[in-house]
Amino acid sequence: MKKSCIAMLLAGGQGSRLYALTQNVAKPSVPFGGKYRIIDFPLSNCANSGIDTVGVLTQYKPLQLNSYIGTGQPWDLDVSDGGVYILPPYLGAHEQGSWFTGTANAIYQNLAFIENYDPENVLILSGDHIYKMDYAKMLREHLEKDAACTIAVLQVSLEEATRFGIMNVGEDGYVSEFEEKPKHPKSDLASMGIYIFNWQKLRKYLIEDEADPNSSKDFGKNIIPNMLRNGEKLWPYRFDGYWRDVGTITSLWDANMDMLSTTLINLYDPEWPISSRSPVCPPHYTGEKAEIIHSIVTEGCEIEGHVENSVLSPSVRVGEGAKVLYSVLMPGAVVEPGAVVEYAIVGENTVIKAGAHVGAEPDGTDAWGVATCGPDITIREGAVVPAAAMIYTGEEV
Amino acid sequence: MRDYHGIVFAYHDEPALRDLTANRTAASLPFCSRYRLIDFALSSLRNAGVLDVGVIMQRDYQSLLDHIGSSKAWDMSRKSGGLRMLPPFGLPQYHTGNYNGTIEALNAVSAYIRHIPQKHVILLLGNMAANIDLDAVIRQHEKAGTDATAICAGQDLASSHSRYLLGEDGLVKYIDLFRTGGKGVASLEGYIFNKDKLLELMDVCRTRNLYRFHQDAMTYFLYEAGGKMDVYLHPGYARIIRSVDEYYQASRDVLDPVKRRELFPADRPVRTKIHEDVSTYYGEHAKSHNSLVGDNCIIEGEVEDCVIFSGCHIGAGAKLKGCIVMRNCTVEEDARLEYVIADKQACFSRGATLIGSPNLPTVVPKDAKI
């Protein structure tokens, strides 16, 4: 069956800069924004854009991600002539095959999957970005511009530009130069790591790149520069909506706080729903003494204490007299009576015992940071977890 | 596969529910912020591994059909078996008017019941708020080895029910119809029946032109046929919803943490149709005390002792006390509502005031604009 466009979602990243939060799960399955996991955003974008075939490339701690995606039903991706497929690395006969050695190599190892669908174009996505984007619009522009590759770009400040892959654009509007993390950026168009390739072209470059022993098998470092060198047409697709990379503790916390503002990203838009696998819990309960201010709360929560400027996931409990300020509580987290959690991320099913204090207000020093407790931890009664602390599962605090 | 088949009664069209059942059956009444009453019966069956289920319906079933959909939410969308919706078939008399009783409802789908491959049938009301551990009921039934087991209330019930009086052997000896309190145990109108025995009762009632379950079938079963029936006492919360008052009280009961845990125990989750809902947002000046709130709401005003369904917007300065506010209602700025049951999509304009009484809550029909 020939498809106009299928998506390949790179979800194999270890997410090492999320430390305790990705100790046992892959980054795309980290809970986000109350009801979601990070991967809900690209999957929902695919479903909303009419892309019904998605390959999810996993290799690092994929168990939770696999069970979360399941048949793809929550995103309406359980269709008979496509759907969502988990693609782990595998071995062939005579021990051929290996772990994915780079983003391009991950796609190369799944050539057979893509050819099953014989698509005209392939959309390459990352599993660690928070945004709403109509890929169908991007695909239309890609076809109109007859591009070999269309790269979604975002305008950033010149200071920020040093952290991104930067596209320099020629007079005709096509990409003329690509610089990875330039010291002196010539342009402010940053690559979002979202590409649409003409499949036949991409296929050729993947095979060539694979044969190059010096290549690091990466889209940004190898494939895109090679295409530019050969004079292929690369078109920058300008995106001006909300987009955040959530690869670090600070950026993950920041993006969660953004969910409190509908002007930044509107999750209430029925035209572009972000879907997730719902645990189906009873509605949340707010007790006699509960105070909830400028926060989001969802199913299964039981709130008896004070919650302010925070993002609560399903089945979170906040006891009487407890305070939760500027924090992200992941599913099943418990804050017992009298405990304080501020400027913190608390992992799944972690219990903050009575009177404990996690995190601290910003004090203006460089040493300050968001305190993080990984999943399944018990912070004992009266314990203090300072700002910027990182508590791993299995640690005793 | 268990040798049990579920039958859920969802045809009831209770006049005392007034406007709440103008366009729906009692079984599809929205309940507790995100559920419909029938979710309890279907989830109880699902949690006991009973996935072959017939849902008896007669009229005003659009909302029920929409809610149950493919029945995937209860894992009852199966290759063989699964959930079947049962509108009346067979005799034309069943298509007009209301069913006169449960036995008539069963006879209207008797062909279905005859073809049930399982040996036992579990009968449950669709309009009851109770999370019944059917696994325990089945175990007790098998141990007793009787033709039937009646599921009865283990807690006191305020409203009127048929009551069973037990003999020394612990089995049912007499039935008292429509009593409030008194001797014996109150029937929750849930039963496990040997299928052949049930068919016999249905046949006897049809030939005698009788159609009520307790008044006709059970009196025959106990007094004439010498049927043996055990009683299972459901230890948790249970309310049959037949009137606005019962609906309101049950809705308020869920605010009690003990009753809520009995209705929603962690090991027997209540499943329901999944809506695409985001989290609920509380604004800078929001207050929410002793209330249950569904997802996808924006709360900017104050709510107390309320059950707020998904998708509601409570504007700044609005004050709600003791209200049940169903899906997608809007309460604009500074409106004041006390003891109101607002049906879906109702809208209360800026500054509107509507005060009911806890004993006689005001029902605002679906789509109304105040």
CSV table of N, CA and C in Angstrom, one decimal, chain B residues 104 106-107 139 179 253 273 302 323 340:
chain,number,residue,atom,x,y,z
B,104,GLU,N,-41.3,-9.0,32.2
B,104,GLU,CA,-41.7,-8.7,30.8
B,104,GLU,C,-40.5,-8.3,30.0
B,106,LEU,N,-37.5,-9.3,30.4
B,106,LEU,CA,-36.7,-10.5,30.0
B,106,LEU,C,-37.4,-11.3,28.9
B,107,ASN,N,-38.8,-11.4,29.0
B,107,ASN,CA,-39.5,-12.1,28.0
B,107,ASN,C,-39.4,-11.5,26.6
B,139,ARG,N,-18.4,-16.9,44.2
B,139,ARG,CA,-17.8,-17.9,45.0
B,139,ARG,C,-18.9,-18.4,46.1
B,179,ARG,N,-40.8,-2.3,51.3
B,179,ARG,CA,-40.7,-1.9,52.7
B,179,ARG,C,-39.6,-0.9,52.9
B,253,ASP,N,-23.4,11.8,48.5
B,253,ASP,CA,-22.8,10.7,49.3
B,253,ASP,C,-21.3,10.5,48.9
B,273,LYS,N,-16.6,5.3,29.5
B,273,LYS,CA,-16.2,5.8,28.2
B,273,LYS,C,-15.1,6.9,28.4
B,302,GLU,N,-16.0,30.0,43.2
B,302,GLU,CA,-16.0,29.2,44.4
B,302,GLU,C,-17.0,28.1,44.4
B,323,CYS,N,-24.2,21.9,44.8
B,323,CYS,CA,-24.8,21.7,43.4
B,323,CYS,C,-24.2,20.5,42.7
B,340,VAL,N,-28.7,23.1,43.3
B,340,VAL,CA,-29.2,23.0,42.0
B,340,VAL,C,-28.6,21.8,41.3
